[in-house]
Structure formats: structure tokens, C-alpha cells
Coordinates of C-alpha atoms in Angstrom, one line a residue:
X949 CA 6.8 -52.0 -18.8
X950 CA 7.7 -54.2 -15.8
X951 CA 4.6 -53.1 -14.0
X952 CA 2.4 -54.3 -17.0
X953 CA 4.3 -57.6 -17.1
X954 CA 3.7 -58.2 -13.4
X955 CA 0.0 -57.3 -13.8
X956 CA -0.3 -59.8 -16.7
X957 CA 1.4 -62.5 -14.6
X958 CA -1.0 -61.8 -11.7
X959 CA 1.8 -60.8 -9.4
X960 CA 0.0 -57.6 -8.3
X961 CA -3.2 -59.4 -7.3
X962 CA -2.0 -60.6 -3.9
X963 CA -0.5 -57.2 -2.7
X964 CA -3.8 -55.6 -3.9
X965 CA -5.9 -58.0 -1.9
X966 CA -3.7 -57.5 1.1
X967 CA -4.0 -53.7 1.0
X968 CA -7.8 -54.1 0.6
X969 CA -7.9 -56.3 3.7
X970 CA -5.9 -53.8 5.7
X971 CA -8.3 -51.0 4.6
X972 CA -11.3 -53.2 5.4
X973 CA -9.8 -53.8 8.9
X974 CA -9.3 -50.1 9.5
X975 CA -12.8 -49.2 8.4
X976 CA -14.3 -51.9 10.6
X977 CA -12.3 -50.7 13.5
X978 CA -13.6 -47.1 13.2
X979 CA -17.1 -48.4 12.5
X980 CA -17.2 -50.5 15.6
X981 CA -15.5 -47.9 17.8
X982 CA -17.7 -45.0 16.7
X983 CA -21.1 -46.5 16.3
X984 CA -23.8 -46.8 19.0
X985 CA -23.4 -50.2 20.6
X986 CA -27.0 -50.3 21.7
X987 CA -27.4 -47.5 24.2
X988 CA -30.8 -47.6 26.1
X989 CA -32.5 -44.3 25.5
X990 CA -34.3 -42.6 28.4
X991 CA -37.5 -42.4 26.5
X992 CA -37.6 -46.1 25.7
X993 CA -39.6 -48.3 28.0
X994 CA -38.5 -52.0 28.1
X995 CA -41.1 -54.6 28.2
X996 CA -40.9 -57.0 31.1
X997 CA -39.5 -60.4 30.3
X998 CA -38.5 -59.5 26.7
X999 CA -35.1 -59.7 25.2
X1000 CA -35.5 -57.1 22.4
X1001 CA -32.2 -57.8 20.8
X1002 CA -33.1 -61.5 20.3
X1003 CA -36.8 -61.1 20.1
X1004 CA -37.3 -64.0 22.5
X1005 CA -39.4 -64.1 25.6
X1006 CA -37.8 -66.4 28.3
X1007 CA -40.6 -68.3 30.0
X1008 CA -38.2 -70.1 32.4
X1009 CA -37.3 -67.0 34.3
X1010 CA -38.9 -66.8 37.7
X1011 CA -41.9 -64.5 37.8
X1012 CA -40.7 -62.4 40.7
X1013 CA -37.7 -61.0 38.7
X1014 CA -38.7 -57.6 37.6
X1015 CA -36.9 -55.3 35.3
X1016 CA -35.2 -52.6 37.4
X1017 CA -34.2 -49.0 36.8
X1018 CA -30.5 -48.3 36.5
X1019 CA -29.1 -46.6 39.6
X1020 CA -26.9 -44.4 37.4
X1021 CA -28.9 -43.2 34.4
X1022 CA -32.3 -44.1 35.8
X1023 CA -33.6 -45.8 32.6
X1024 CA -35.6 -49.0 32.8
X1025 CA -33.1 -51.7 31.9
X1026 CA -34.1 -54.3 29.3
X1027 CA -33.2 -57.9 29.9
X1028 CA -29.4 -58.5 29.5
X1029 CA -28.6 -54.8 29.6
X1030 CA -25.9 -53.4 31.8
X1031 CA -24.7 -49.9 32.7
X1032 CA -21.2 -49.1 31.5
X1033 CA -19.2 -46.8 33.8
X1034 CA -16.9 -45.7 31.0
X1035 CA -19.6 -44.9 28.5
X1036 CA -22.1 -43.6 31.1
X1037 CA -24.9 -45.5 29.4
X1038 CA -26.9 -48.7 29.7
X1039 CA -26.1 -51.0 26.8
X1040 CA -28.4 -53.6 25.4
X1041 CA -27.0 -57.1 25.4
X1042 CA -23.9 -55.8 27.0
X1043 CA -20.8 -57.9 26.3
X1044 CA -17.8 -55.8 27.5
X1045 CA -16.2 -52.5 27.3
X1046 CA -13.2 -52.7 24.9
X1047 CA -10.3 -50.4 25.9
X1048 CA -8.8 -50.7 22.4
X1049 CA -12.0 -49.4 20.8
X1050 CA -12.8 -47.0 23.6
X1051 CA -16.4 -48.2 23.2
X1052 CA -18.7 -50.9 24.4
X1053 CA -19.4 -54.1 22.5
X1054 CA -23.2 -54.6 22.7
X1055 CA -26.3 -55.6 20.7
X1056 CA -25.7 -53.4 17.6
X1057 CA -21.9 -53.7 17.1
X1058 CA -21.1 -57.2 18.4
X1059 CA -21.4 -58.8 14.9
X1060 CA -19.2 -56.2 13.4
X1061 CA -16.7 -56.7 16.2
X1062 CA -16.5 -60.4 15.2
X1063 CA -16.1 -59.4 11.6
X1064 CA -13.3 -57.0 12.6
X1065 CA -11.5 -59.7 14.6
X1066 CA -11.8 -62.2 11.6
X1067 CA -10.4 -59.7 9.1
X1068 CA -7.6 -58.7 11.5
X1069 CA -6.7 -62.3 12.0
X1070 CA -6.4 -62.9 8.2
X1071 CA -4.2 -59.7 7.9
X1072 CA -1.9 -60.9 10.8
X1073 CA -1.5 -64.4 9.4
X1074 CA -0.7 -63.0 6.0
X1075 CA 1.7 -60.5 7.4
X1076 CA 3.4 -63.2 9.5
X1077 CA 3.8 -65.4 6.5
X1078 CA 5.4 -62.6 4.5
X1079 CA 7.8 -61.7 7.4
X1080 CA 8.7 -65.4 7.9
X1081 CA 9.4 -66.0 4.2
X1082 CA 11.8 -63.0 4.2
X1083 CA 13.9 -64.5 7.0
X1084 CA 16.9 -66.7 6.4
X1085 CA 18.8 -67.7 9.5
X1086 CA 22.5 -67.5 10.0
X1087 CA 24.4 -67.5 13.3
X1088 CA 26.4 -64.2 12.8
X1089 CA 26.3 -60.7 14.1
X1090 CA 26.0 -59.2 10.7
X1091 CA 22.9 -61.3 9.9
X1092 CA 21.2 -60.1 13.1
X1093 CA 22.0 -56.5 12.3
X1094 CA 20.5 -56.8 8.8
X1095 CA 17.4 -58.8 9.9
X1096 CA 16.6 -57.4 13.4
X1097 CA 13.7 -55.3 12.2
X1098 CA 12.1 -58.2 10.3
X1099 CA 12.7 -60.6 13.2
X1100 CA 11.1 -58.2 15.7
X1101 CA 8.2 -57.6 13.3
X1102 CA 7.6 -61.3 13.0
X1103 CA 7.6 -61.8 16.8
X1104 CA 5.2 -58.9 17.3
X1105 CA 2.9 -60.2 14.6
X1106 CA 3.0 -63.7 16.3
X1107 CA 2.0 -62.2 19.6
X1108 CA -0.9 -60.2 18.2
X1109 CA -2.0 -63.2 16.1
X1110 CA -2.3 -65.4 19.3
X1111 CA -4.2 -62.7 21.1
X1112 CA -6.7 -62.1 18.3
X1113 CA -7.1 -65.8 17.7
X1114 CA -7.9 -66.5 21.4
X1115 CA -10.3 -63.5 21.5
X1116 CA -12.1 -64.6 18.3
X1117 CA -12.4 -68.3 19.4
X1118 CA -13.7 -67.3 22.9
X1119 CA -16.3 -64.9 21.4
X1120 CA -17.5 -67.5 18.9
X1121 CA -17.9 -70.0 21.7
X1122 CA -19.9 -67.6 23.8
X1123 CA -22.0 -66.7 20.8
X1124 CA -22.7 -70.4 20.0
X1125 CA -24.0 -70.7 23.6
X1126 CA -26.0 -67.4 23.3
X1127 CA -24.3 -65.8 26.3
X1128 CA -22.1 -62.7 26.7
X1129 CA -18.7 -62.1 28.3
X1130 CA -20.4 -60.2 31.1
X1131 CA -22.9 -63.0 31.7
X1132 CA -20.2 -65.7 31.5
X1133 CA -17.9 -63.9 34.0
X1134 CA -20.6 -62.6 36.4
X1135 CA -23.2 -65.4 36.3
X1136 CA -23.5 -65.6 40.1
X1137 CA -24.2 -61.8 40.3
X1138 CA -26.9 -61.5 37.7
X1139 CA -30.4 -62.0 39.1
X1140 CA -32.1 -63.4 36.0
X1141 CA -29.3 -66.0 35.7
X1142 CA -28.8 -66.7 39.4
X1143 CA -32.5 -67.4 40.0
X1144 CA -33.1 -69.3 36.8
X1145 CA -33.8 -73.0 36.8
X1146 CA -31.6 -73.4 33.7
X1147 CA -27.9 -72.6 33.7
X1148 CA -28.3 -70.6 30.5
X1149 CA -32.0 -69.8 29.8
X1150 CA -31.1 -68.1 26.5
X1151 CA -29.4 -71.1 24.8
X1152 CA -31.5 -72.4 21.9
X1153 CA -28.9 -74.7 20.3
X1154 CA -25.8 -73.8 18.4
X1155 CA -27.3 -73.4 15.0
X1156 CA -30.2 -71.2 16.1
X1157 CA -27.9 -69.2 18.4
X1158 CA -25.5 -68.4 15.5
X1159 CA -28.4 -67.7 13.2
X1160 CA -30.0 -65.2 15.5
X1161 CA -26.7 -63.5 16.2
X1162 CA -25.5 -63.0 12.7
X1163 CA -28.8 -62.9 10.8

């Protein structure tokens, strides 16, 4: 049959891989959005001066900086934790609250969030290539009527690709510096950064930063 001939020629391999990538993207989305991002439990007691997520004690921080209790949920906040108003919890190594996920990105799901963005970028680039290859341009009203859906799809894919690419690049840069979006945007408001002698006391070099984050 035609299907068997296409399979023998390997013509079904690419569509199969594309579908698997889409499914992987969907599964990662639900995994990141539904999992615990690193909520600080009330029964847990943070150790002073310890970043539990990284397993690193920061000796450069001034000794008068004490771990404080959250004014909302009253738990003792570990270093780099922040209370999220939307989730109503303190989150370890808080990065940001993602409105698209309806969940925080924190210590536990941040690596999966990066994986989700990477897979999503591949899917968008692939979809954009397919949409572009199906376009042939003619300056006529009939051409526009027959290709308007494909043209709009390509433009939407292009916009989403740019957004995802910028988001992924910015997160990889922050990870390579061992900082978070919250720390980067609110450096002047965070006591353990504002009073530190170093601009970023958590930075241990690009290689070690990436290794500790992903491994």
C-alpha cells in the first residue's frame, strides 16, 4: 500500500518525530504547571546561612543578616525563598510566577521549565518551517483567499518563536550567573544581596553554575 511504501522510504519518520515532540511539550507543560515548585512547608526549619537548593553556604554574606519569618504564611524563609501572593506559599529559590502555567517557577520545577521552553522552541521552529514551505507568493486576491490561514499561522508561529527564544536565552543567561529573575529584577530590595560585598555572592563560574542547576 501507499502507507507501507512511505514507511519504507522513511517519509513517515519526520511526522512521527514532530508528533512526539508536541506530545512531549504538552506533558512537560502539565508537569511544570501541576508540580510543587518548592513550597516551604510550615514544619520545615531553614538553617541560617544555607541555600538548601544549591547545598552551598555563602560565607560572604554579612553576619547580621538573619533568616526571617514570612509575614504572610509565618514560615522561616530559607535563603533565596520568596512568598508568592498568587500561590499563597513561600517558594524555595523563587524565580517568578508564570501566568501561562498558573504556577511558580522555583527550585524543583525550574530545570523542567527550561526543558519545556527548549522543546517548545524546536516545535515552533519546525512548525514555522512547514508553514513557510507551503507558501508560494502571488500578488492576487485569489492567492490571499486560499493562503490566508497558512499566512496567519506562520505569523503567529513567528511571534511565539521570538517570545520563547528570548525567554529561553534570558533564563539560560541568569542560570549561568546563578541568579534568578526575582533577584535580577529586585537586587536593590533583597537584604542578602543589598548588603553583600559581592554583586552576586552565589556566582561560582559558568560551568559550576550550570552543573549545579541541571545536575
